């Protein structure tokens, strides 16, 4: 299906400016190129926003609204090439369709990228223009925090549209920072993987190598330590890793050594695309389970993990805690009855069951876990 491609209203635009014409031509070339691009996956809508007076250039991609409004965060990033922004919007919005479906949420998948200038200037005018663009989609897209966007930015966007998820919540209610929810889901997913892969009911003495000690990795490490796991942690911010290690009686290694650290579980919680032929060959673990998005550099790399006998927890299944927490804030606000934190945690506690179903199907079919997860998600969004 050729997507509906929409741009912002041309009425107010100074269309005679050659620079704008150049940009429009560039967008046109990008659009044409991406209809045949591997990352295009029958997306329902690709919406281009260009508001030069507000300094805003953005892409909002809706992959599927089969299960509900397309939910997914906004990435604020300087892209050297606009093609990379388009690729991010296409890939990440599809990922959100899969993630939301597998999380059991009544939401489809969408994602926005704002093409920041090299200085990454973010003004109130830019955020207001972006919010109005979201509002113009009448709730088909619901935004949230992602790389480069803070909770304060989400609050700012909410002044011009209600279609934001993850607003700060009152004590005891779902919403706010998605990081702790994601960390809780990753911790539960690691427990499930240890049970599945090592046959152990307890994390006591299980060695977990944690890459990245930010909101997700740090949060998961604290929960793992509480259960008696043996931790080795690393961060490119070595002082940050050291400080956390001191608190948790953990060991540290340099950031470039964590992936090959001999351990039971390697838990990636920093960057995406870290699993590729060279790094998979270097892994010295029985399980890969962590919160980072898009861990497999390419989809065909999942089979390499399986061939090495490494149990893999598909990233968008194990890291769905954050979207569950923020989506419930949105759904509760729209429905007039807020969800509690306890209800959000209850849904996050279903992540281990979903992982177990994937591993069971993987064992029965001989297909890698990531392929099984993709197929389950595709079926849920009506594309099986
Ligand atoms: P964060 O910025 O709080 O933490 C990331 C940490 O990783 C930082 O401390 C950073 O210094 C470190 N890091 C970066 N590169 C590294 C490297 N090469 N080696 C070791 N450490 C490195 O981010 P976060 O919110 O914790 O997110 C971590 C990952 O989880 C990202 O891939 C993100 O997309 C994904 N994720 C986050 C959430 C969420 O709710 N925050 C939800 C789903 C997925």
Short mmCIF file of C-alpha atoms and ligand atoms in Angstrom, two decimals, residues 75 99 146-147 178-179 182 211-217 234-237 240 255 269-272 291-293 319 322, ligand 1:
data_model
loop_
_atom_site.label_atom_id
_atom_site.label_comp_id
_atom_site.label_asym_id
_atom_site.label_seq_id
_atom_site.Cartn_x
_atom_site.Cartn_y
_atom_site.Cartn_z
CA UNK A 75 13.40 11.45 18.97
CA UNK A 99 6.17 -3.59 21.05
CA UNK A 146 12.58 9.32 23.54
CA UNK A 147 16.23 10.17 22.96
CA UNK A 178 9.35 5.46 31.83
CA UNK A 179 12.87 4.38 32.91
CA UNK A 182 11.45 -0.43 31.81
CA UNK A 211 26.24 -2.67 29.66
CA UNK A 212 25.09 0.88 30.44
CA UNK A 213 24.24 2.18 33.89
CA UNK A 214 21.64 4.80 32.97
CA UNK A 215 17.99 4.85 33.77
CA UNK A 216 17.32 1.29 32.56
CA UNK A 217 20.66 -0.47 33.16
CA UNK A 234 30.32 -0.94 32.55
CA UNK A 235 29.52 2.48 31.16
CA UNK A 236 31.39 4.84 28.87
CA UNK A 237 31.04 7.18 31.82
CA UNK A 240 29.15 6.59 36.87
CA UNK A 255 33.08 -0.21 28.45
CA UNK A 269 21.20 -1.37 28.24
CA UNK A 270 23.03 1.28 26.26
CA UNK A 271 23.12 1.37 22.48
CA UNK A 272 21.26 -0.40 19.70
CA UNK A 291 16.59 -3.10 27.63
CA UNK A 292 18.41 -1.48 24.69
CA UNK A 293 16.28 -0.95 21.60
CA UNK A 319 11.81 -3.54 27.37
CA UNK A 322 8.26 1.98 29.88
P1 LIG B 1 20.33 6.53 29.58
O1 LIG B 1 20.80 7.63 28.70
O2 LIG B 1 19.72 6.87 30.89
O3 LIG B 1 21.51 5.50 29.85
C1 LIG B 1 22.32 4.98 28.86
C2 LIG B 1 23.68 4.73 29.50
O4 LIG B 1 24.46 3.99 28.58
C3 LIG B 1 24.43 6.02 29.81
O5 LIG B 1 24.89 5.96 31.15
C4 LIG B 1 25.59 6.00 28.82
O6 LIG B 1 26.76 6.63 29.33
C5 LIG B 1 25.79 4.52 28.61
N1 LIG B 1 26.48 4.13 27.39
C6 LIG B 1 26.37 4.68 26.16
N2 LIG B 1 27.16 4.02 25.30
C7 LIG B 1 27.76 3.02 25.99
C8 LIG B 1 28.67 1.99 25.65
N3 LIG B 1 29.13 1.86 24.42
N4 LIG B 1 29.06 1.15 26.63
C9 LIG B 1 28.61 1.26 27.88
N5 LIG B 1 27.74 2.23 28.26
C10 LIG B 1 27.33 3.10 27.33
O7 LIG B 1 19.31 5.69 28.66
P2 LIG B 1 18.21 4.68 29.15
O8 LIG B 1 16.92 5.39 29.26
O9 LIG B 1 18.74 3.90 30.31
O10 LIG B 1 18.09 3.73 27.87
C11 LIG B 1 19.03 2.71 27.64
C12 LIG B 1 18.60 1.89 26.45
O11 LIG B 1 17.30 1.35 26.68
C13 LIG B 1 18.49 2.66 25.13
O12 LIG B 1 18.82 1.81 24.07
C14 LIG B 1 17.00 3.00 25.07
O13 LIG B 1 16.59 3.22 23.73
C15 LIG B 1 16.42 1.74 25.64
N6 LIG B 1 15.08 1.89 26.18
C16 LIG B 1 14.85 2.77 27.19
C17 LIG B 1 13.58 2.89 27.72
C18 LIG B 1 13.29 3.82 28.86
O14 LIG B 1 12.20 3.72 29.42
N7 LIG B 1 14.20 4.70 29.25
C19 LIG B 1 12.53 2.11 27.21
C20 LIG B 1 12.79 1.19 26.19
C21 LIG B 1 14.09 1.09 25.69
#
